[in-house]
Amino acid sequence: MADAENRPSNFIRNIIDADLAAGKYPTTHTRFPPEPNGYLHIGHAKSIVLNFGIARDYNGLCNLRFDDTNPEKEDIDYVNAIKNDVSWLGFKWSGEVCYSSNYFDQLFAYAEELINKGLAYVEFSNQETMREMRGTLTSAGTNSPYRDTTPAENLQLFHDMRDGKYKDGECCLRAKIDMSSSFMCMRDPVIYRVRFAHHHQTGDKWCIYPMYDFTHCISDAIEGITHSLCTLEFQDNRRLYDWVLDNISIETRPHQYEFSRLNLEYTMMSKRKLNALVTENHVQGWDDPRMPTIAGLRRRGYTPGAIQEFCKRIGVTKMENTIEMGVLEACIREDLNESAPRAMAVVDPIKLVIENLPDDHIEWLDAPNHPSDESMGTRKLPFSKVVYIEREDFREEANKKYKRLVIGKEVRLRNAYFIKAERCDKDEQGNITTIYCTYDETTLGKLPADGRKAKGVIHWVSASHGVEAEIRNYDRMFTVANPAAVEDFTTVLNPDSLVITKGYIEPSLVDAKAQQGFQFERLGYFCFDGNKNADGKLIFNKTVGLRDTWTNNESK
Ligand code: ATP
Ligand code: MG
């Protein structure tokens, strides 16, 4: 059990505390119920951390249950990706993975029970007529002409549905509740429909599938769930959840509680919309590092710890709100600041020649892997006559505020010596091509004896040892904070959400493991993508900058 002081506190945990104190349940049993119709996103992480976190802190259980009642939209690849993401986030589900489809036989039997009790009937009206009969928020609906069919007839019709005697959409099974209820979901909701579709778990066994509202509560009860936690859009549906369980003979009695969804600025949280980004090729896949998916965040260099910390910081309430991107980024920045080894890379290289070094000079310098954590050790850094520095770290002339390299002035090459710029070459367009310097051999790890100060410290990579790499810089995917509110989100895609440069990395980085994170000194946090580009160069993804560029910087 996690120590009590570190436990989050929220209204759901308060309810659980009260239930346990009252002896209502011996322990907690929660579940995370994704539909396998896409990859998990950071919003799902909120639900995962809530459900699995409760199991962890109360010595309870948490199931992973696939809510798989829409075979046409679902896929076994999504099932596998979701399992992988939940495990990667650091959670273990109780027992085997569950599927609502495991319960199709039981669900069918409970539907028969409702029919026998006169609480469900087979509907033959078409969709248009059903919509008209449903009424509106301000006017009651009207009863279907099929509402009073006898239980015996309905049972036969329902069996005929199962036996494939009706086509898709020709009929459906409805719960008989109340066509004048102020809750639209209680106006005789559909609970089974005909769908001749192959199912990733049950194959071609069924041509009828139960609806979500009927399936979810019964699956919860079958699994002995105590607290069924879902997002606020299911608030009204809680009436139906309770109605179904009140009207079938099932022993256990779960209760549903709703909390607000996570919304994050400059991104979208709906699997349907994320799917559109993938299928319309606005991104390179579900794990594109610009995606708010768990897979995308992982490839971007996020760690499970940072995502868990984020979920802790945002909390769980019933209030709808939108979280600033800076909150998520602060979590990974703080994590990597502690855990990521430092390294040097130059992302916009310009050549610098140290003229007072011999052509074949190679010196292996020791560089600490972390400024404050000595246990992370040191690495060898090759220093040679020609190095790369960032183009923006040199100017021919500059005022005092420019703390970098200027002709006639000195800077320190990080982890190495003082250098002084002497002159530079330019191409025909006036672009600087090479900078010529001299170095002071007395300044390794110490200041010059005469007390001279350097204007600043700049990073560098030896040209003869540096390895060319593809650097991928990411920015917000959309140009507006709430793209989901725009009718056509393709009109607000940020054309600069991915900017690729050719850089050079220090040689120690070629051994990086996939998604291993580094602080490229002075540049930000980057991780090895795990892949090479078409030219065989290693790809590094920018995870996050060194400082928050979101807050108070709308125009950027
Ligand atoms: P989407 O609209 O992205 O498809 P969903 O709610 O349909 O989301 P499910 O697979 O049904 O996705 O969700 C599984 C669980 O995750 C549900 O309990 C759902 O309430 C929760 N969940 C989904 N999105 C969010 C979110 N943005 N914030 C918090 N919880 C979420
Ligand atoms: Mg859904």
Short mmCIF file of N, CA and C in Angstrom, two decimals, residues 387-531:
data_model
loop_
_atom_site.label_atom_id
_atom_site.label_comp_id
_atom_site.label_asym_id
_atom_site.label_seq_id
_atom_site.Cartn_x
_atom_site.Cartn_y
_atom_site.Cartn_z
N VAL A 387 35.55 21.74 -35.04
CA VAL A 387 34.34 21.38 -34.30
C VAL A 387 33.14 22.08 -34.95
N TYR A 388 31.93 21.59 -34.60
CA TYR A 388 30.71 22.30 -35.01
C TYR A 388 30.17 23.04 -33.80
N ILE A 389 29.68 24.25 -34.06
CA ILE A 389 28.90 24.96 -33.03
C ILE A 389 27.59 25.39 -33.68
N GLU A 390 26.65 25.90 -32.90
CA GLU A 390 25.38 26.38 -33.46
C GLU A 390 25.62 27.69 -34.21
N ARG A 391 24.98 27.78 -35.36
CA ARG A 391 25.08 29.00 -36.16
C ARG A 391 24.71 30.23 -35.32
N GLU A 392 23.69 30.09 -34.47
CA GLU A 392 23.24 31.27 -33.70
C GLU A 392 24.18 31.61 -32.54
N ASP A 393 25.21 30.79 -32.32
CA ASP A 393 26.15 31.09 -31.23
C ASP A 393 27.34 31.93 -31.69
N PHE A 394 27.32 32.41 -32.93
CA PHE A 394 28.42 33.26 -33.41
C PHE A 394 27.89 34.50 -34.12
N ARG A 395 28.52 35.63 -33.82
CA ARG A 395 28.26 36.85 -34.59
C ARG A 395 29.58 37.56 -34.81
N GLU A 396 29.68 38.22 -35.96
CA GLU A 396 30.92 38.97 -36.21
C GLU A 396 31.06 40.10 -35.20
N GLU A 397 29.92 40.77 -34.97
CA GLU A 397 29.92 41.84 -33.97
C GLU A 397 28.64 41.72 -33.16
N ALA A 398 28.67 42.14 -31.93
CA ALA A 398 27.46 42.11 -31.10
C ALA A 398 27.65 43.00 -29.90
N ASN A 399 26.50 43.39 -29.29
CA ASN A 399 26.62 44.20 -28.07
C ASN A 399 26.89 43.31 -26.86
N LYS A 400 26.96 43.91 -25.71
CA LYS A 400 27.35 43.19 -24.49
C LYS A 400 26.37 42.11 -24.08
N LYS A 401 25.10 42.31 -24.50
CA LYS A 401 24.08 41.35 -24.07
C LYS A 401 24.28 39.99 -24.71
N TYR A 402 24.98 39.94 -25.80
CA TYR A 402 25.18 38.68 -26.53
C TYR A 402 26.28 37.88 -25.85
N LYS A 403 25.88 36.84 -25.13
CA LYS A 403 26.84 36.11 -24.29
C LYS A 403 27.43 34.92 -25.04
N ARG A 404 27.73 35.13 -26.32
CA ARG A 404 28.25 34.00 -27.08
C ARG A 404 29.51 34.44 -27.83
N LEU A 405 29.83 33.75 -28.91
CA LEU A 405 31.12 34.01 -29.57
C LEU A 405 31.04 35.20 -30.53
N VAL A 406 32.00 36.12 -30.39
CA VAL A 406 32.09 37.31 -31.24
C VAL A 406 33.57 37.48 -31.60
N ILE A 407 33.84 38.00 -32.79
CA ILE A 407 35.24 38.18 -33.19
C ILE A 407 35.99 39.04 -32.17
N GLY A 408 37.14 38.53 -31.78
CA GLY A 408 37.98 39.25 -30.81
C GLY A 408 37.64 38.93 -29.37
N LYS A 409 36.58 38.13 -29.15
CA LYS A 409 36.16 37.84 -27.77
C LYS A 409 36.27 36.33 -27.49
N GLU A 410 36.23 36.02 -26.18
CA GLU A 410 36.40 34.62 -25.78
C GLU A 410 35.12 34.01 -25.21
N VAL A 411 34.89 32.74 -25.50
CA VAL A 411 33.86 31.95 -24.80
C VAL A 411 34.51 30.64 -24.39
N ARG A 412 33.85 29.94 -23.49
CA ARG A 412 34.32 28.59 -23.18
C ARG A 412 33.53 27.58 -24.01
N LEU A 413 34.25 26.64 -24.60
CA LEU A 413 33.57 25.48 -25.18
C LEU A 413 33.22 24.58 -24.00
N ARG A 414 31.97 24.25 -23.87
CA ARG A 414 31.49 23.46 -22.74
C ARG A 414 32.36 22.23 -22.50
N ASN A 415 32.75 21.99 -21.28
CA ASN A 415 33.58 20.84 -20.89
C ASN A 415 35.00 20.90 -21.48
N ALA A 416 35.38 22.04 -22.11
CA ALA A 416 36.69 22.11 -22.76
C ALA A 416 37.34 23.47 -22.46
N TYR A 417 37.90 24.07 -23.47
CA TYR A 417 38.77 25.24 -23.29
C TYR A 417 38.10 26.56 -23.66
N PHE A 418 38.79 27.65 -23.30
CA PHE A 418 38.45 28.98 -23.82
C PHE A 418 38.87 29.02 -25.30
N ILE A 419 38.02 29.62 -26.13
CA ILE A 419 38.45 29.90 -27.50
C ILE A 419 38.19 31.37 -27.79
N LYS A 420 38.97 31.92 -28.72
CA LYS A 420 38.80 33.32 -29.11
C LYS A 420 38.59 33.35 -30.62
N ALA A 421 37.53 34.03 -31.07
CA ALA A 421 37.25 34.09 -32.51
C ALA A 421 38.17 35.11 -33.15
N GLU A 422 38.79 34.74 -34.29
CA GLU A 422 39.72 35.64 -34.97
C GLU A 422 39.10 36.25 -36.23
N ARG A 423 38.43 35.39 -37.03
CA ARG A 423 37.86 35.87 -38.30
C ARG A 423 36.92 34.80 -38.82
N CYS A 424 36.26 35.08 -39.95
CA CYS A 424 35.39 34.05 -40.54
C CYS A 424 35.38 34.16 -42.05
N ASP A 425 35.00 33.03 -42.69
CA ASP A 425 34.80 33.00 -44.15
C ASP A 425 33.31 33.11 -44.44
N LYS A 426 33.01 33.65 -45.63
CA LYS A 426 31.60 33.73 -46.04
C LYS A 426 31.46 33.21 -47.46
N ASP A 427 30.27 32.76 -47.81
CA ASP A 427 30.03 32.36 -49.20
C ASP A 427 29.58 33.59 -49.99
N GLU A 428 29.23 33.37 -51.27
CA GLU A 428 28.87 34.52 -52.13
C GLU A 428 27.64 35.27 -51.64
N GLN A 429 26.74 34.54 -50.95
CA GLN A 429 25.53 35.21 -50.44
C GLN A 429 25.78 35.93 -49.11
N GLY A 430 27.00 35.85 -48.63
CA GLY A 430 27.29 36.51 -47.36
C GLY A 430 27.03 35.64 -46.15
N ASN A 431 26.69 34.35 -46.35
CA ASN A 431 26.49 33.46 -45.20
C ASN A 431 27.83 33.02 -44.66
N ILE A 432 27.94 33.01 -43.37
CA ILE A 432 29.19 32.58 -42.75
C ILE A 432 29.36 31.08 -42.95
N THR A 433 30.53 30.67 -43.40
CA THR A 433 30.76 29.24 -43.66
C THR A 433 31.74 28.62 -42.66
N THR A 434 32.73 29.37 -42.24
CA THR A 434 33.71 28.83 -41.29
C THR A 434 34.16 29.93 -40.35
N ILE A 435 34.35 29.57 -39.10
CA ILE A 435 34.86 30.52 -38.11
C ILE A 435 36.27 30.06 -37.72
N TYR A 436 37.19 30.98 -37.63
CA TYR A 436 38.57 30.63 -37.23
C TYR A 436 38.83 31.17 -35.83
N CYS A 437 39.41 30.30 -35.00
CA CYS A 437 39.64 30.66 -33.59
C CYS A 437 41.03 30.23 -33.14
N THR A 438 41.40 30.69 -31.95
CA THR A 438 42.55 30.12 -31.26
C THR A 438 42.05 29.66 -29.89
N TYR A 439 42.72 28.69 -29.29
CA TYR A 439 42.28 28.26 -27.96
C TYR A 439 43.40 28.51 -26.96
N ASP A 440 43.02 28.53 -25.68
CA ASP A 440 43.99 28.74 -24.61
C ASP A 440 44.16 27.43 -23.87
N GLU A 441 45.33 26.79 -24.05
CA GLU A 441 45.53 25.44 -23.52
C GLU A 441 45.58 25.40 -21.99
N THR A 442 45.62 26.56 -21.34
CA THR A 442 45.71 26.55 -19.87
C THR A 442 44.34 26.55 -19.21
N THR A 443 43.25 26.51 -20.00
CA THR A 443 41.93 26.79 -19.43
C THR A 443 41.05 25.56 -19.27
N LEU A 444 41.62 24.37 -19.39
CA LEU A 444 40.77 23.18 -19.23
C LEU A 444 40.39 23.02 -17.76
N GLY A 445 39.12 23.12 -17.47
CA GLY A 445 38.64 22.93 -16.10
C GLY A 445 39.05 24.03 -15.14
N LYS A 446 39.67 25.11 -15.66
CA LYS A 446 40.01 26.22 -14.76
C LYS A 446 40.04 27.55 -15.53
N LEU A 447 40.03 28.63 -14.76
CA LEU A 447 40.05 29.95 -15.37
C LEU A 447 41.49 30.32 -15.70
N PRO A 448 41.70 31.22 -16.67
CA PRO A 448 43.06 31.63 -17.00
C PRO A 448 43.70 32.34 -15.79
N ALA A 449 45.01 32.22 -15.71
CA ALA A 449 45.74 32.77 -14.56
C ALA A 449 45.57 34.28 -14.45
N ASP A 450 45.42 34.97 -15.58
CA ASP A 450 45.32 36.43 -15.52
C ASP A 450 43.90 36.93 -15.21
N GLY A 451 42.99 35.99 -14.90
CA GLY A 451 41.66 36.39 -14.46
C GLY A 451 40.70 36.78 -15.58
N ARG A 452 41.06 36.56 -16.84
CA ARG A 452 40.15 36.86 -17.95
C ARG A 452 38.86 36.06 -17.79
N LYS A 453 37.75 36.68 -18.21
CA LYS A 453 36.46 35.97 -18.13
C LYS A 453 35.94 35.69 -19.53
N ALA A 454 35.25 34.58 -19.66
CA ALA A 454 34.63 34.27 -20.96
C ALA A 454 33.26 34.93 -21.02
N LYS A 455 32.83 35.29 -22.24
CA LYS A 455 31.50 35.92 -22.40
C LYS A 455 30.38 34.93 -22.08
N GLY A 456 30.66 33.65 -22.30
CA GLY A 456 29.63 32.64 -22.06
C GLY A 456 30.18 31.26 -22.32
N VAL A 457 29.29 30.29 -22.27
CA VAL A 457 29.68 28.91 -22.54
C VAL A 457 28.82 28.43 -23.69
N ILE A 458 29.45 27.82 -24.68
CA ILE A 458 28.65 27.29 -25.80
C ILE A 458 28.97 25.81 -25.99
N HIS A 459 28.00 25.09 -26.54
CA HIS A 459 28.20 23.65 -26.76
C HIS A 459 28.76 23.42 -28.16
N TRP A 460 29.28 22.23 -28.39
CA TRP A 460 30.03 21.94 -29.62
C TRP A 460 30.11 20.42 -29.80
N VAL A 461 30.47 20.03 -31.00
CA VAL A 461 30.71 18.60 -31.28
C VAL A 461 31.91 18.53 -32.21
N SER A 462 32.83 17.61 -31.93
CA SER A 462 34.00 17.44 -32.79
C SER A 462 33.56 17.03 -34.19
N ALA A 463 34.06 17.73 -35.20
CA ALA A 463 33.63 17.44 -36.57
C ALA A 463 34.13 16.08 -37.04
N SER A 464 35.29 15.66 -36.54
CA SER A 464 35.81 14.38 -37.02
C SER A 464 35.18 13.19 -36.29
N HIS A 465 34.55 13.42 -35.17
CA HIS A 465 33.94 12.33 -34.41
C HIS A 465 32.42 12.44 -34.33
N GLY A 466 31.90 13.63 -34.50
CA GLY A 466 30.45 13.83 -34.41
C GLY A 466 29.74 12.98 -35.45
N VAL A 467 28.54 12.56 -35.11
CA VAL A 467 27.77 11.70 -36.00
C VAL A 467 26.57 12.48 -36.49
N GLU A 468 26.37 12.44 -37.80
CA GLU A 468 25.24 13.18 -38.35
C GLU A 468 23.94 12.53 -37.90
N ALA A 469 22.97 13.34 -37.54
CA ALA A 469 21.69 12.81 -37.06
C ALA A 469 20.55 13.68 -37.56
N GLU A 470 19.36 13.08 -37.63
CA GLU A 470 18.18 13.85 -37.99
C GLU A 470 17.50 14.32 -36.72
N ILE A 471 17.34 15.63 -36.59
CA ILE A 471 16.74 16.19 -35.38
C ILE A 471 15.32 16.61 -35.71
N ARG A 472 14.37 16.07 -34.98
CA ARG A 472 12.97 16.42 -35.22
C ARG A 472 12.45 17.31 -34.10
N ASN A 473 12.11 18.53 -34.47
CA ASN A 473 11.59 19.50 -33.51
C ASN A 473 10.08 19.58 -33.66
N TYR A 474 9.38 19.43 -32.56
CA TYR A 474 7.92 19.43 -32.62
C TYR A 474 7.35 20.67 -31.98
N ASP A 475 6.23 21.09 -32.53
CA ASP A 475 5.50 22.20 -31.94
C ASP A 475 4.05 21.76 -31.84
N ARG A 476 3.21 22.63 -31.27
CA ARG A 476 1.80 22.30 -31.13
C ARG A 476 1.22 21.86 -32.48
N MET A 477 0.32 20.89 -32.41
CA MET A 477 -0.29 20.32 -33.61
C MET A 477 -1.27 21.28 -34.27
N PHE A 478 -1.90 22.13 -33.44
CA PHE A 478 -2.93 23.04 -33.94
C PHE A 478 -2.58 24.48 -33.59
N THR A 479 -3.15 25.39 -34.37
CA THR A 479 -2.85 26.81 -34.13
C THR A 479 -3.83 27.43 -33.14
N VAL A 480 -4.90 26.71 -32.79
CA VAL A 480 -5.86 27.25 -31.82
C VAL A 480 -5.92 26.34 -30.61
N ALA A 481 -6.27 26.95 -29.46
CA ALA A 481 -6.24 26.20 -28.20
C ALA A 481 -7.29 25.08 -28.17
N ASN A 482 -8.41 25.30 -28.85
CA ASN A 482 -9.46 24.29 -28.80
C ASN A 482 -9.85 23.83 -30.21
N PRO A 483 -9.02 23.02 -30.83
CA PRO A 483 -9.30 22.60 -32.22
C PRO A 483 -10.58 21.79 -32.34
N ALA A 484 -10.99 21.14 -31.25
CA ALA A 484 -12.20 20.31 -31.32
C ALA A 484 -13.44 21.18 -31.56
N ALA A 485 -13.34 22.47 -31.25
CA ALA A 485 -14.48 23.36 -31.44
C ALA A 485 -14.58 23.89 -32.87
N VAL A 486 -13.54 23.64 -33.67
CA VAL A 486 -13.53 24.14 -35.04
C VAL A 486 -14.21 23.10 -35.93
N GLU A 487 -15.07 23.56 -36.82
CA GLU A 487 -15.84 22.61 -37.63
C GLU A 487 -14.93 21.66 -38.42
N ASP A 488 -13.94 22.23 -39.10
CA ASP A 488 -13.01 21.41 -39.87
C ASP A 488 -11.61 21.62 -39.29
N PHE A 489 -11.17 20.67 -38.49
CA PHE A 489 -9.90 20.89 -37.78
C PHE A 489 -8.71 20.93 -38.73
N THR A 490 -8.89 20.49 -39.96
CA THR A 490 -7.76 20.54 -40.89
C THR A 490 -7.40 21.99 -41.25
N THR A 491 -8.34 22.92 -40.97
CA THR A 491 -8.05 24.33 -41.26
C THR A 491 -7.18 24.97 -40.18
N VAL A 492 -7.03 24.29 -39.06
CA VAL A 492 -6.23 24.88 -37.98
C VAL A 492 -5.01 24.03 -37.62
N LEU A 493 -4.58 23.19 -38.56
CA LEU A 493 -3.35 22.42 -38.35
C LEU A 493 -2.16 23.36 -38.43
N ASN A 494 -1.20 23.18 -37.54
CA ASN A 494 0.00 24.01 -37.56
C ASN A 494 0.97 23.46 -38.61
N PRO A 495 1.25 24.23 -39.67
CA PRO A 495 2.14 23.71 -40.72
C PRO A 495 3.56 23.47 -40.22
N ASP A 496 3.92 24.09 -39.11
CA ASP A 496 5.28 23.94 -38.57
C ASP A 496 5.33 23.02 -37.35
N SER A 497 4.37 22.11 -37.27
CA SER A 497 4.35 21.24 -36.09
C SER A 497 5.54 20.29 -36.08
N LEU A 498 6.15 20.07 -37.24
CA LEU A 498 7.37 19.27 -37.31
C LEU A 498 8.39 20.01 -38.16
N VAL A 499 9.54 20.31 -37.58
CA VAL A 499 10.63 20.94 -38.33
C VAL A 499 11.86 20.05 -38.18
N ILE A 500 12.39 19.61 -39.32
CA ILE A 500 13.52 18.68 -39.29
C ILE A 500 14.81 19.42 -39.63
N THR A 501 15.85 19.18 -38.83
CA THR A 501 17.16 19.74 -39.19
C THR A 501 18.19 18.62 -39.19
N LYS A 502 19.31 18.91 -39.87
CA LYS A 502 20.42 17.96 -39.88
C LYS A 502 21.41 18.43 -38.82
N GLY A 503 21.70 17.60 -37.87
CA GLY A 503 22.60 18.01 -36.81
C GLY A 503 23.74 17.03 -36.64
N TYR A 504 24.57 17.31 -35.65
CA TYR A 504 25.67 16.40 -35.29
C TYR A 504 25.58 16.11 -33.81
N ILE A 505 25.74 14.83 -33.47
CA ILE A 505 25.66 14.43 -32.06
C ILE A 505 27.01 13.92 -31.61
N GLU A 506 27.29 14.05 -30.34
CA GLU A 506 28.57 13.52 -29.84
C GLU A 506 28.54 11.99 -29.97
N PRO A 507 29.71 11.37 -30.18
CA PRO A 507 29.72 9.95 -30.55
C PRO A 507 29.11 9.02 -29.49
N SER A 508 29.13 9.41 -28.21
CA SER A 508 28.57 8.50 -27.19
C SER A 508 27.08 8.23 -27.42
N LEU A 509 26.42 9.12 -28.17
CA LEU A 509 24.98 8.98 -28.34
C LEU A 509 24.57 7.88 -29.32
N VAL A 510 25.53 7.36 -30.06
CA VAL A 510 25.13 6.32 -31.04
C VAL A 510 24.68 5.04 -30.35
N ASP A 511 25.02 4.90 -29.07
CA ASP A 511 24.59 3.70 -28.34
C ASP A 511 23.26 3.89 -27.61
N ALA A 512 22.59 5.02 -27.85
CA ALA A 512 21.32 5.28 -27.14
C ALA A 512 20.31 4.19 -27.46
N LYS A 513 19.51 3.89 -26.46
CA LYS A 513 18.43 2.92 -26.67
C LYS A 513 17.17 3.68 -27.11
N ALA A 514 16.24 2.96 -27.71
CA ALA A 514 15.01 3.59 -28.19
C ALA A 514 14.32 4.32 -27.03
N GLN A 515 13.96 5.56 -27.29
CA GLN A 515 13.27 6.43 -26.33
C GLN A 515 14.11 6.84 -25.13
N GLN A 516 15.40 6.51 -25.15
CA GLN A 516 16.25 6.99 -24.06
C GLN A 516 16.37 8.51 -24.15
N GLY A 517 16.18 9.17 -23.02
CA GLY A 517 16.16 10.63 -23.03
C GLY A 517 17.48 11.24 -22.61
N PHE A 518 17.81 12.39 -23.20
CA PHE A 518 19.03 13.13 -22.89
C PHE A 518 18.69 14.60 -22.80
N GLN A 519 19.50 15.31 -22.02
CA GLN A 519 19.45 16.75 -22.17
C GLN A 519 20.57 17.13 -23.12
N PHE A 520 20.20 17.63 -24.29
CA PHE A 520 21.22 18.20 -25.18
C PHE A 520 21.50 19.58 -24.57
N GLU A 521 22.72 19.77 -24.10
CA GLU A 521 23.00 20.96 -23.30
C GLU A 521 22.66 22.23 -24.06
N ARG A 522 21.98 23.11 -23.37
CA ARG A 522 21.53 24.42 -23.84
C ARG A 522 20.38 24.33 -24.85
N LEU A 523 19.98 23.12 -25.29
CA LEU A 523 18.96 23.01 -26.33
C LEU A 523 17.62 22.50 -25.80
N GLY A 524 17.66 21.52 -24.93
CA GLY A 524 16.41 20.93 -24.47
C GLY A 524 16.58 19.44 -24.27
N TYR A 525 15.44 18.78 -24.07
CA TYR A 525 15.46 17.33 -23.85
C TYR A 525 15.08 16.63 -25.15
N PHE A 526 15.85 15.62 -25.48
CA PHE A 526 15.65 14.88 -26.72
C PHE A 526 15.71 13.39 -26.41
N CYS A 527 15.07 12.59 -27.26
CA CYS A 527 15.24 11.14 -27.08
C CYS A 527 15.52 10.51 -28.43
N PHE A 528 16.21 9.37 -28.37
CA PHE A 528 16.45 8.61 -29.59
C PHE A 528 15.12 7.99 -30.01
N ASP A 529 14.74 8.21 -31.25
CA ASP A 529 13.46 7.74 -31.76
C ASP A 529 13.39 6.21 -31.81
N GLY A 530 14.56 5.58 -31.88
CA GLY A 530 14.57 4.12 -32.05
C GLY A 530 14.73 3.74 -33.52
N ASN A 531 14.64 4.74 -34.39
CA ASN A 531 14.72 4.46 -35.83
C ASN A 531 15.76 5.33 -36.51
#
